[in-house]
Short mmCIF file of C-alpha atoms in Angstrom, two decimals:
data_model
loop_
_atom_site.label_atom_id
_atom_site.label_comp_id
_atom_site.label_asym_id
_atom_site.label_seq_id
_atom_site.Cartn_x
_atom_site.Cartn_y
_atom_site.Cartn_z
CA UNK A 14 -3.62 67.59 -12.72
CA UNK A 15 -1.53 64.54 -11.83
CA UNK A 16 1.61 65.65 -13.69
CA UNK A 17 3.20 67.04 -10.54
CA UNK A 18 1.85 64.53 -8.09
CA UNK A 19 3.88 61.76 -6.62
CA UNK A 20 3.02 58.15 -7.42
CA UNK A 21 2.36 57.51 -3.75
CA UNK A 22 -0.12 60.46 -3.54
CA UNK A 23 -1.95 59.21 -6.73
CA UNK A 24 -2.50 55.69 -5.53
CA UNK A 25 -3.41 56.88 -1.97
CA UNK A 26 -6.07 59.17 -3.56
CA UNK A 27 -7.64 56.15 -5.18
CA UNK A 28 -7.57 54.37 -1.90
CA UNK A 29 -9.57 57.07 -0.17
CA UNK A 30 -6.89 59.66 0.89
CA UNK A 31 -7.80 62.48 -1.36
CA UNK A 32 -5.51 64.98 -3.05
CA UNK A 33 -6.97 68.43 -2.37
CA UNK A 34 -8.55 70.02 -5.43
CA UNK A 35 -8.64 66.74 -7.35
CA UNK A 36 -11.11 66.77 -10.33
CA UNK A 37 -14.25 64.75 -9.79
CA UNK A 38 -13.34 62.57 -12.77
CA UNK A 39 -10.58 61.02 -10.80
CA UNK A 40 -13.20 59.48 -8.45
CA UNK A 41 -14.08 57.17 -11.36
CA UNK A 42 -10.55 55.93 -11.86
CA UNK A 43 -9.65 52.27 -12.56
CA UNK A 44 -6.43 50.58 -11.50
CA UNK A 45 -5.05 48.03 -13.92
CA UNK A 46 -2.10 46.05 -12.53
CA UNK A 47 -0.37 44.10 -15.33
CA UNK A 48 2.53 41.69 -15.57
CA UNK A 49 3.79 40.05 -18.78
CA UNK A 50 5.89 37.04 -19.21
CA UNK A 51 7.74 36.09 -22.38
CA UNK A 52 9.92 33.21 -23.64
CA UNK A 53 13.43 34.34 -22.88
CA UNK A 54 15.63 32.01 -24.93
CA UNK A 55 14.89 32.77 -28.56
CA UNK A 56 17.59 34.46 -30.57
CA UNK A 57 14.78 35.78 -32.82
CA UNK A 58 13.41 37.89 -29.95
CA UNK A 59 11.02 37.54 -27.14
CA UNK A 60 7.68 35.82 -27.58
CA UNK A 61 4.88 36.99 -25.27
CA UNK A 62 3.46 33.95 -23.46
CA UNK A 63 1.24 35.25 -20.65
CA UNK A 64 -0.42 38.43 -19.32
CA UNK A 65 -1.71 38.75 -15.79
CA UNK A 66 -4.29 41.44 -15.22
CA UNK A 67 -5.62 42.52 -11.76
CA UNK A 68 -8.11 45.25 -11.96
CA UNK A 69 -10.47 47.17 -9.75
CA UNK A 70 -12.77 50.16 -9.87
CA UNK A 71 -11.90 52.73 -7.16
CA UNK A 72 -15.62 53.55 -6.84
CA UNK A 73 -16.07 50.08 -5.35
CA UNK A 74 -13.88 51.14 -2.42
CA UNK A 75 -16.19 54.09 -1.42
CA UNK A 76 -18.48 51.85 0.66
CA UNK A 77 -15.72 50.35 2.66
CA UNK A 78 -15.55 51.38 6.33
CA UNK A 79 -12.07 50.04 6.62
CA UNK A 80 -9.34 48.64 4.40
CA UNK A 81 -9.06 45.69 6.73
CA UNK A 82 -5.96 44.13 8.20
CA UNK A 83 -3.26 43.83 5.44
CA UNK A 84 -5.79 45.63 3.14
CA UNK A 85 -7.91 42.53 2.72
CA UNK A 86 -11.15 44.42 2.20
CA UNK A 87 -9.59 46.34 -0.69
CA UNK A 88 -8.07 43.30 -2.30
CA UNK A 89 -11.50 41.66 -2.37
CA UNK A 90 -12.71 44.36 -4.71
CA UNK A 91 -10.20 43.28 -7.40
CA UNK A 92 -10.64 40.85 -10.30
CA UNK A 93 -7.77 38.58 -11.40
CA UNK A 94 -7.26 37.35 -14.91
CA UNK A 95 -4.64 35.06 -16.25
CA UNK A 96 -4.28 35.02 -20.11
CA UNK A 97 -2.06 32.51 -21.90
CA UNK A 98 -1.41 33.26 -25.55
CA UNK A 99 -2.41 29.97 -27.24
CA UNK A 100 0.13 30.05 -30.06
CA UNK A 101 3.05 30.54 -27.60
CA UNK A 102 1.67 28.52 -24.67
CA UNK A 103 4.09 25.62 -25.28
CA UNK A 104 7.10 27.94 -24.72
CA UNK A 105 8.16 27.64 -21.07
CA UNK A 106 11.12 29.26 -19.42
CA UNK A 107 13.16 26.47 -17.83
CA UNK A 108 16.42 28.38 -17.35
CA UNK A 109 16.03 32.20 -17.41
CA UNK A 110 13.14 33.70 -15.45
CA UNK A 111 12.03 30.15 -14.68
CA UNK A 112 8.30 29.81 -14.18
CA UNK A 113 5.32 27.54 -14.68
CA UNK A 114 2.18 29.05 -16.09
CA UNK A 115 0.23 26.03 -15.02
CA UNK A 116 0.86 27.01 -11.37
CA UNK A 117 -1.29 30.11 -11.47
CA UNK A 118 -2.66 30.80 -7.97
CA UNK A 119 -5.09 33.69 -8.59
CA UNK A 120 -8.32 33.87 -10.68
CA UNK A 121 -8.77 31.51 -13.63
CA UNK A 122 -6.50 30.75 -16.55
CA UNK A 123 -7.83 31.22 -20.08
CA UNK A 124 -6.09 30.51 -23.39
CA UNK A 125 -6.60 33.31 -25.82
CA UNK A 126 -5.61 34.20 -29.40
CA UNK A 127 -3.74 37.37 -30.16
CA UNK A 128 -7.06 39.05 -31.22
CA UNK A 129 -8.79 37.99 -28.00
CA UNK A 130 -5.85 39.27 -25.90
CA UNK A 131 -6.06 42.59 -27.67
CA UNK A 132 -9.81 42.76 -27.07
CA UNK A 133 -9.38 41.91 -23.37
CA UNK A 134 -6.78 44.48 -22.70
CA UNK A 135 -8.43 47.24 -24.80
CA UNK A 136 -11.66 46.64 -22.83
CA UNK A 137 -9.72 46.80 -19.56
CA UNK A 138 -8.45 50.28 -20.57
CA UNK A 139 -11.87 51.43 -21.91
CA UNK A 140 -14.34 51.15 -19.00
CA UNK A 141 -17.34 53.42 -19.45
CA UNK A 142 -17.95 55.83 -16.64
CA UNK A 143 -21.66 55.00 -16.92
CA UNK A 144 -22.80 52.27 -19.33
CA UNK A 145 -26.16 54.06 -19.55
CA UNK A 146 -24.57 57.40 -20.40
CA UNK A 147 -22.02 56.73 -23.11
CA UNK A 148 -21.46 60.46 -23.72
CA UNK A 149 -19.64 60.64 -20.42
CA UNK A 150 -16.72 58.74 -21.92
CA UNK A 151 -14.40 56.35 -20.26
CA UNK A 152 -12.89 56.06 -16.75
CA UNK A 153 -9.35 57.38 -16.26
CA UNK A 154 -6.93 54.45 -15.86
CA UNK A 155 -3.91 54.13 -13.51
CA UNK A 156 -1.41 51.64 -14.87
CA UNK A 157 0.36 49.81 -12.05
CA UNK A 158 3.26 47.51 -12.32
CA UNK A 159 6.73 46.40 -11.03
CA UNK A 160 9.60 47.64 -13.09
CA UNK A 161 6.71 48.71 -15.40
CA UNK A 162 8.87 49.73 -18.38
CA UNK A 163 9.44 46.03 -19.17
CA UNK A 164 5.78 45.26 -19.25
CA UNK A 165 4.93 48.34 -21.33
CA UNK A 166 7.56 47.36 -23.87
CA UNK A 167 6.28 43.76 -24.08
CA UNK A 168 2.68 44.97 -24.58
CA UNK A 169 3.50 47.43 -27.22
CA UNK A 170 5.68 44.86 -29.06
CA UNK A 171 3.15 42.06 -28.94
CA UNK A 172 -0.35 43.31 -28.41
CA UNK A 173 -2.48 45.47 -30.71
CA UNK A 174 -3.48 48.17 -28.12
CA UNK A 175 -5.66 50.89 -29.59
CA UNK A 176 -4.57 54.47 -29.20
CA UNK A 177 -8.01 55.29 -27.97
CA UNK A 178 -7.80 52.85 -25.13
CA UNK A 179 -4.31 53.99 -24.04
CA UNK A 180 -5.32 57.59 -24.10
CA UNK A 181 -7.39 56.84 -21.02
CA UNK A 182 -4.19 56.16 -18.99
CA UNK A 183 -3.62 59.27 -16.88
CA UNK A 184 -0.75 57.91 -14.75
CA UNK A 185 1.60 54.96 -14.38
CA UNK A 186 2.66 53.81 -10.96
CA UNK A 187 5.75 51.61 -10.43
CA UNK A 188 5.99 49.67 -7.15
CA UNK A 189 9.75 50.19 -7.21
CA UNK A 190 9.07 53.86 -7.04
CA UNK A 191 6.55 53.47 -4.16
CA UNK A 192 9.11 51.37 -2.28
CA UNK A 193 11.77 53.97 -2.83
CA UNK A 194 9.57 56.70 -1.50
CA UNK A 195 8.99 54.45 1.52
CA UNK A 196 12.64 54.28 2.16
CA UNK A 197 13.35 50.80 0.68
CA UNK A 198 15.94 49.99 -2.01
CA UNK A 199 16.35 52.10 -5.14
CA UNK A 200 15.43 49.28 -7.46
CA UNK A 201 14.03 46.60 -5.15
CA UNK A 202 13.06 43.34 -6.74
CA UNK A 203 9.53 41.99 -6.48
CA UNK A 204 10.92 39.06 -4.39
CA UNK A 205 12.47 41.46 -1.88
CA UNK A 206 9.41 43.73 -1.80
CA UNK A 207 7.12 40.74 -1.06
CA UNK A 208 9.53 39.62 1.64
CA UNK A 209 9.41 43.08 3.22
CA UNK A 210 5.59 42.58 3.49
CA UNK A 211 6.08 39.20 5.14
CA UNK A 212 4.32 36.85 2.73
CA UNK A 213 5.71 34.15 0.42
CA UNK A 214 6.74 34.72 -3.16
CA UNK A 215 5.27 31.54 -4.48
CA UNK A 216 5.39 30.41 -8.16
CA UNK A 217 7.03 33.49 -9.38
CA UNK A 218 7.31 34.44 -13.07
CA UNK A 219 3.72 33.30 -13.70
CA UNK A 220 1.95 36.39 -14.89
CA UNK A 221 -1.15 36.65 -12.77
CA UNK A 222 0.80 35.57 -9.58
CA UNK A 223 3.27 38.44 -10.12
CA UNK A 224 0.51 40.93 -10.97
CA UNK A 225 -1.29 39.91 -7.75
CA UNK A 226 1.87 40.26 -5.61
CA UNK A 227 2.55 43.61 -7.22
CA UNK A 228 -0.91 44.93 -6.39
CA UNK A 229 -0.68 43.57 -2.82
CA UNK A 230 2.72 45.18 -2.32
CA UNK A 231 1.73 48.46 -3.90
CA UNK A 232 -1.33 48.94 -1.68
CA UNK A 233 0.45 47.70 1.48
CA UNK A 234 3.31 50.12 0.80
CA UNK A 235 1.10 53.11 0.04
CA UNK A 236 -1.14 52.54 3.17
CA UNK A 237 1.59 51.30 5.53
CA UNK A 238 0.80 53.98 8.12
CA UNK A 239 -2.91 53.31 8.18
CA UNK A 240 -2.61 49.54 8.05
CA UNK A 241 -0.13 49.24 10.91
CA UNK A 242 -2.68 49.40 13.80
CA UNK A 243 -5.07 47.18 11.95
CA UNK A 244 -2.39 44.60 11.30
CA UNK A 245 -1.18 44.68 14.88
CA UNK A 246 -4.69 44.05 16.19
CA UNK A 247 -5.45 41.17 13.78
CA UNK A 248 -5.12 37.53 14.52
CA UNK A 249 -4.32 36.99 10.87
CA UNK A 250 -0.95 37.51 9.14
CA UNK A 251 -0.17 38.89 5.72
CA UNK A 252 0.23 35.27 4.48
CA UNK A 253 -3.22 34.40 5.82
CA UNK A 254 -4.71 37.24 3.77
CA UNK A 255 -2.80 36.27 0.58
CA UNK A 256 -3.94 32.62 1.02
CA UNK A 257 -7.54 33.86 1.46
CA UNK A 258 -7.18 35.92 -1.71
CA UNK A 259 -6.03 32.91 -3.70
CA UNK A 260 -9.23 30.97 -2.92
CA UNK A 261 -11.45 34.11 -3.08
CA UNK A 262 -10.15 35.18 -6.50
CA UNK A 263 -10.93 31.88 -8.08
CA UNK A 264 -14.58 32.18 -7.17
CA UNK A 265 -15.01 35.91 -7.68
CA UNK A 266 -13.14 36.32 -10.99
CA UNK A 267 -14.81 34.33 -13.67
CA UNK A 268 -13.66 35.34 -17.14
CA UNK A 269 -16.17 35.23 -20.01
CA UNK A 270 -13.39 35.20 -22.69
CA UNK A 271 -11.00 32.67 -24.04
CA UNK A 272 -10.87 28.87 -23.57
CA UNK A 273 -10.41 27.00 -20.38
CA UNK A 274 -8.90 23.84 -21.96
CA UNK A 275 -6.02 23.62 -24.39
CA UNK A 276 -3.17 21.11 -24.34
CA UNK A 277 0.29 22.50 -25.01
CA UNK A 278 1.45 18.93 -25.72
CA UNK A 279 -0.91 17.69 -28.35
CA UNK A 280 -2.93 20.88 -29.22
CA UNK A 281 -6.15 19.34 -28.06
CA UNK A 282 -8.99 21.70 -27.16
CA UNK A 283 -10.63 19.02 -24.92
CA UNK A 284 -8.10 18.78 -22.09
CA UNK A 285 -5.06 20.35 -20.54
CA UNK A 286 -1.46 19.18 -20.59
CA UNK A 287 -1.50 17.66 -17.10
CA UNK A 288 -4.25 15.25 -18.24
CA UNK A 289 -2.79 14.46 -21.67
CA UNK A 290 -2.22 10.77 -22.45
CA UNK A 291 -1.33 11.19 -26.11
CA UNK A 292 2.04 9.97 -27.30
CA UNK A 293 3.67 12.82 -29.22
CA UNK A 294 6.86 12.57 -31.11
CA UNK A 295 8.79 15.58 -32.25
CA UNK A 296 10.47 15.38 -35.66
CA UNK A 297 12.94 18.07 -34.67
CA UNK A 298 14.14 16.04 -31.69
#
């Protein structure tokens, strides 16, 4: 059904602006917005270091009377997860794609093994339509990203995603395509897209930050016409809403997987690098 539908039409359908004749199954769709970061300086290839996952169930939007100014009410239905791959967590980009994973702004960071990361992502793509009626199968999934081919490549190279889980993906949406349909640049950067929506692109190249900004921009772009009067009548700015979401997501998105504490300096499981007082000497240096 979605094969001949535009990406803008698909995401608008999930946000309450229905496509005529859409199957009822699409009313149970999940949006998974993902960003991946990797260590960019190795001649041996890229090493996946982080995955940011922002996800929400479109059924949770059905009770909303309004998206809210700058889509705040929609954003509050999302859950934000920042996964750092423990074995590669010490690898930080200081030159290319410079970022600091310890400056995550959304949700809570968890250190995970490769197996745990696979379990988290396979679960995210395998949401039961009804946990009490397993025969109904799984929710259709919309995969959202910015320049999404890069993230898909990193996931397939580094994460053991099951074929069964990925078969639930019924559409991919790229915010570059949404922006182009809205009359913006052909291959707009996430920085420029964020700037168009008038909020700050803070602590970029940290996976969950970029995933959050991608979701915000995707929804703001798709609902620009409907949001305009709400935005104009609001005392808040887009930046106010993003700031609110930073705090809200840390309380509302509590992961049950992974490990909160891991030191990328001394490998301790009792503290994080910022609190490390251990003297470490590197034989290679």
